[in-house]
Short mmCIF file of C-alpha atoms in Angstrom, two decimals:
data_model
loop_
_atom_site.label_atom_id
_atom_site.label_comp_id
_atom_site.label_asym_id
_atom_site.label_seq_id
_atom_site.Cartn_x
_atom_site.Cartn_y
_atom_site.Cartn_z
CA UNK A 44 335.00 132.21 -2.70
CA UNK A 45 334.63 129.36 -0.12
CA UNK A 46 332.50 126.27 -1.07
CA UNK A 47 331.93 123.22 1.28
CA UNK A 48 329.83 122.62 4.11
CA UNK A 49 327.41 124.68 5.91
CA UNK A 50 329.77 124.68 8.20
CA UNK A 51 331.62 127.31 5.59
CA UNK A 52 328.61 129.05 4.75
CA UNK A 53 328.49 130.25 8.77
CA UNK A 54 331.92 130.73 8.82
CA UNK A 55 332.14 132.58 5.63
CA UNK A 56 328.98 135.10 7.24
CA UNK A 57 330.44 135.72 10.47
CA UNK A 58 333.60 136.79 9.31
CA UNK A 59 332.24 139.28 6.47
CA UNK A 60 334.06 137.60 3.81
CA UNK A 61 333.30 138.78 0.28
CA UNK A 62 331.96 138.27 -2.33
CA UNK A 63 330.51 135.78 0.87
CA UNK A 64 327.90 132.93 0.54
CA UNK A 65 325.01 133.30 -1.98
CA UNK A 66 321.70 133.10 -0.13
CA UNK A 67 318.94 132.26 -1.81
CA UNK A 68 314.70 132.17 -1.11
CA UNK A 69 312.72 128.48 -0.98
CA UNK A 70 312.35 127.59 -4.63
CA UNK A 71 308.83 126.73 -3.91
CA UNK A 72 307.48 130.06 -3.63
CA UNK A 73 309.48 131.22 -7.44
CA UNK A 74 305.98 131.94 -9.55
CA UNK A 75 308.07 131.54 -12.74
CA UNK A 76 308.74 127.80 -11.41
CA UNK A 77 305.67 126.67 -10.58
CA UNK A 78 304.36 124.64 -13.39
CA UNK A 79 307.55 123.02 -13.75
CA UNK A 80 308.00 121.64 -10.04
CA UNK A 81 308.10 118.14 -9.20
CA UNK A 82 307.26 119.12 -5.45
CA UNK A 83 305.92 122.20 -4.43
CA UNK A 84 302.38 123.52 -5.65
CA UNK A 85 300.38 120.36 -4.92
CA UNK A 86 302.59 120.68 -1.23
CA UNK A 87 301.36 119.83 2.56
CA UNK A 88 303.17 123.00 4.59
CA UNK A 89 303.69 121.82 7.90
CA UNK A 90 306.06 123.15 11.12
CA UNK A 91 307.34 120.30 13.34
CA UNK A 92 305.78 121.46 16.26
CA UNK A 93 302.25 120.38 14.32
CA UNK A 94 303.28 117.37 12.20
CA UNK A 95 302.43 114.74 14.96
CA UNK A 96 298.77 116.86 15.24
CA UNK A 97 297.96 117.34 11.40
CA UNK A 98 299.34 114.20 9.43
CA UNK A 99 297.56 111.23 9.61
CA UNK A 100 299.16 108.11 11.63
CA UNK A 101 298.86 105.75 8.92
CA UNK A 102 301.40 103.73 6.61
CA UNK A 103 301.61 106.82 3.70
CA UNK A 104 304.63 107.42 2.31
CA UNK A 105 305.79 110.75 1.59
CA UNK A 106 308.89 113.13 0.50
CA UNK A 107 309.91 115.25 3.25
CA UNK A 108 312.39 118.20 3.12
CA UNK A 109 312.61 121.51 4.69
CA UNK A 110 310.81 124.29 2.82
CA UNK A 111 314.15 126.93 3.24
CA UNK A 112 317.64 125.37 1.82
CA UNK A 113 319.17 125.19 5.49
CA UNK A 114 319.98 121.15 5.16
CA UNK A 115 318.44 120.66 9.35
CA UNK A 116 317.09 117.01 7.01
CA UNK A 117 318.36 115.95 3.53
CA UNK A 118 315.13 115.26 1.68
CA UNK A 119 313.90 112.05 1.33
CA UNK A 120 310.97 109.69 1.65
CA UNK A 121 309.69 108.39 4.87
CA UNK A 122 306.24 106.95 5.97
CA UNK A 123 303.85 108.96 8.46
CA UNK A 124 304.63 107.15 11.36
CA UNK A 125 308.49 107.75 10.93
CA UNK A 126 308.17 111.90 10.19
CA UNK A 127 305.44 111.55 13.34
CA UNK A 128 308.17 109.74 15.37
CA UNK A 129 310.70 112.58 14.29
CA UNK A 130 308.75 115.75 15.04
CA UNK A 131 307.53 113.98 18.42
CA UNK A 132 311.36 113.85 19.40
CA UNK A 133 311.83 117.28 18.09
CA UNK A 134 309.09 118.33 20.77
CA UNK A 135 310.54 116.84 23.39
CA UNK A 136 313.51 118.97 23.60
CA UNK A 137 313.95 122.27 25.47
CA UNK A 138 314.14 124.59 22.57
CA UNK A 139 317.40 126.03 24.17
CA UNK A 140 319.23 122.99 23.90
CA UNK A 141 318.12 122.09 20.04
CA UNK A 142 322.02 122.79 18.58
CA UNK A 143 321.84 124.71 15.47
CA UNK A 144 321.72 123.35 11.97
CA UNK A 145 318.89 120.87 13.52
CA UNK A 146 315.38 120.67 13.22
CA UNK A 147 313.42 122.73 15.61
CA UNK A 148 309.56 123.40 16.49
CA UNK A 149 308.89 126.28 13.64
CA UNK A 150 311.31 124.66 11.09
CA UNK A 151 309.01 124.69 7.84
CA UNK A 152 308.56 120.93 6.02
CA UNK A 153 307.13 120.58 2.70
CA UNK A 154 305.42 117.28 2.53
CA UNK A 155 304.78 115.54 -1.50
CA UNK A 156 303.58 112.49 -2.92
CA UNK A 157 306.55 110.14 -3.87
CA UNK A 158 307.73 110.36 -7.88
CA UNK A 159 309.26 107.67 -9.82
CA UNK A 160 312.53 109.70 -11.08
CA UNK A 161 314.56 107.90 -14.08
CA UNK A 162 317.85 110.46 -13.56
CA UNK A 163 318.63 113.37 -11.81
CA UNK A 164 321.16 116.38 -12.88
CA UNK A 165 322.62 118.76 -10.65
CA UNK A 166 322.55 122.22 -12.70
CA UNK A 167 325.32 124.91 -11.45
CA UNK A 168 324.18 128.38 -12.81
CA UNK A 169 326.05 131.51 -12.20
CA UNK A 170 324.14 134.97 -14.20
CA UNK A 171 321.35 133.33 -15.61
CA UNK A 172 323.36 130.96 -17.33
CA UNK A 173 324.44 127.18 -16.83
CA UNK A 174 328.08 126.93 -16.46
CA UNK A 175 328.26 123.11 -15.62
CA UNK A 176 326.56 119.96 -15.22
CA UNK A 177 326.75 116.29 -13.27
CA UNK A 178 324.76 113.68 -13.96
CA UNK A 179 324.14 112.08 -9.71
CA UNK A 180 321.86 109.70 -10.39
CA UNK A 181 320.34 107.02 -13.17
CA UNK A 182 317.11 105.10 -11.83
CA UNK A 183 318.08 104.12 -8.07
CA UNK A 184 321.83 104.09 -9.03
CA UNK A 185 323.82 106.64 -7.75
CA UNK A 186 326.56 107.56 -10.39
CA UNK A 187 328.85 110.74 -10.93
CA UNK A 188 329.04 111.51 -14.44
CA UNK A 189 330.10 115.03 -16.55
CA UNK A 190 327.20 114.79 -18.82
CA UNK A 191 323.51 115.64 -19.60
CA UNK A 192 320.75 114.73 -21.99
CA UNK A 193 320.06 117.64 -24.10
CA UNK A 194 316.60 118.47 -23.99
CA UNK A 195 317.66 118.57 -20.36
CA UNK A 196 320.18 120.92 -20.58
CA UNK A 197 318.18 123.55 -22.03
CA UNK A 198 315.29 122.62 -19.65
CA UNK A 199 317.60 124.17 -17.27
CA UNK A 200 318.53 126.69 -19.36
CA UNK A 201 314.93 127.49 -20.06
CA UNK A 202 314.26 127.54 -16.34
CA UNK A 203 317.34 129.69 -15.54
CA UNK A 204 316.27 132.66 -17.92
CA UNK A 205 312.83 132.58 -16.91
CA UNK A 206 313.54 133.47 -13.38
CA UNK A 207 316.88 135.35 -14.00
CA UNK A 208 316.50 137.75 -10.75
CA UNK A 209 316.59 134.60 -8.61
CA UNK A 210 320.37 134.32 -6.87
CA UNK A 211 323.67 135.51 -9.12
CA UNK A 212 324.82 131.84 -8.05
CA UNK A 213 322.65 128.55 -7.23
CA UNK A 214 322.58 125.33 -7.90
CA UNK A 215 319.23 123.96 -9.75
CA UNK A 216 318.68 120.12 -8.89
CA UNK A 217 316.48 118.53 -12.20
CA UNK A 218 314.97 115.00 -13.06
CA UNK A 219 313.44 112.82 -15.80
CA UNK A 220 310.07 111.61 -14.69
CA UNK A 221 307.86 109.52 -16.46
CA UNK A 222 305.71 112.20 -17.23
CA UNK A 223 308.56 114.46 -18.43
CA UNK A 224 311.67 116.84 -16.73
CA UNK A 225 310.77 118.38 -13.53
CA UNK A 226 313.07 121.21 -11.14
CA UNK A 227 313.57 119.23 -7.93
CA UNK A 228 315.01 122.01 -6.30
CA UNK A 229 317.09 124.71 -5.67
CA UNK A 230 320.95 125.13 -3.06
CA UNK A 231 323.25 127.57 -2.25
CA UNK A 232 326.16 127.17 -4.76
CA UNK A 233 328.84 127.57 -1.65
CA UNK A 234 326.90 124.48 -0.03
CA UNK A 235 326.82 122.06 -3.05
CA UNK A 236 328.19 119.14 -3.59
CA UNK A 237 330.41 118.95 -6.83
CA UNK A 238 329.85 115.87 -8.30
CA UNK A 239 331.30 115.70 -11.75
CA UNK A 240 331.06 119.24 -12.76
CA UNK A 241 333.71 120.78 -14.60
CA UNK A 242 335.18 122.98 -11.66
CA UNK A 243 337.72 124.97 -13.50
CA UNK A 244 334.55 126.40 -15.95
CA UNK A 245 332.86 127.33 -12.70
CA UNK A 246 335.79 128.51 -10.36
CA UNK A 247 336.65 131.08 -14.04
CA UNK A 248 333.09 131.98 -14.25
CA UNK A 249 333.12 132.70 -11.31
CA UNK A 250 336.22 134.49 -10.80
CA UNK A 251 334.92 136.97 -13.10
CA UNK A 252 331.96 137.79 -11.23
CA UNK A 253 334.29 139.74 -9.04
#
């Protein structure tokens, strides 16, 4: 079971290795999600190749991330002008000589309004079940910590069971907003970072998967 970078998840596909890398669909189209998004149903779907076209020039801030879990830009929040300035460069390269792994013309963006988030949990969840936990962030402080409130923990749990068919392994990303816990998002559980999660429970979970 390789985890790491995407680099690994390539690697781990072109060489047929089992039980190999754990793909998994955009967590924004997951019905049994939707009310509990952060980002996603109130969304602006855009490609690259017609960012600079259909988003206003003006000073708006927004969170930016592709819509599939293929990491081409970590998500975060930029103005207009600077995601305009980013597809426009994107556009002016040949298509052949884009390398892979970055952002190209049909690359799909989801575009949100900004959230205040208090903390944010990454959730590792192997069957339907959470295995582990890591605290990664507390307000604007990022901070690696084993442990999670518990009305979080069985939000994810909650989430988890409602969508059980999802992936056999993922990672679920959650938050504490001020209007309540939100899924942030979803990543391939051989892509992820670790954190402080308790990687003997999840190397033995997983382990027995096979």
């Amino acid at each position: 079971m390789m985890f790491g970078s995407y680099t690994l998840w390539r690697y781990a596909e072109a060489k047929g290795l089992h039980p190999g890398v754990f793909r998994i669909a955009p967590f924004v189209h997951e019905k049994p999600w939707q009310t509990f998004m952060l980002n996603g149903p109130d969304a602006t779907f855009l490609p690259v190749g017609e960012i600079e076209a259909r988003l206003p020039d003006d000073d708006r801030c927004w969170f930016i991330r592709p819509v599939s879990d293929s990491k081409e830009l970590a998500g975060n929040v930029r103005t207009a002008a600077e995601i305009r300035e980013s597809a426009r460069k994107v556009m002016s390269l040949d298509p052949d000589d884009i390398p892979n792994g970055s952002l190209r013309p049909d690359t799909m963006m989801m575009l949100t309004q900004p959230a205040r988030i208090l903390k944010e949990w990454r959730i590792w969840i192997v069957n339907g079940n959470v295995v582990t936990y890591s605290l990664y962030k507390d307000g604007r402080q990022v901070t690696y910590r084993h442990e999670i409130d518990a009305d979080a923990f069985e939000f994810a749990q909650t989430l988890a069971r409602l969508n059980e068919g999802y992936s056999p392994a993922y990672v679920m990303d959650i938050c504490r907003t001020e209007e309540g816990l939100r899924l942030l998002e979803t990543n391939c559980i051989n892509a992820a970072g670790f954190y402080a999660a308790d990687l003997q429970k999840l190397a033995a979970t997983m382990d027995e998967m096979a």
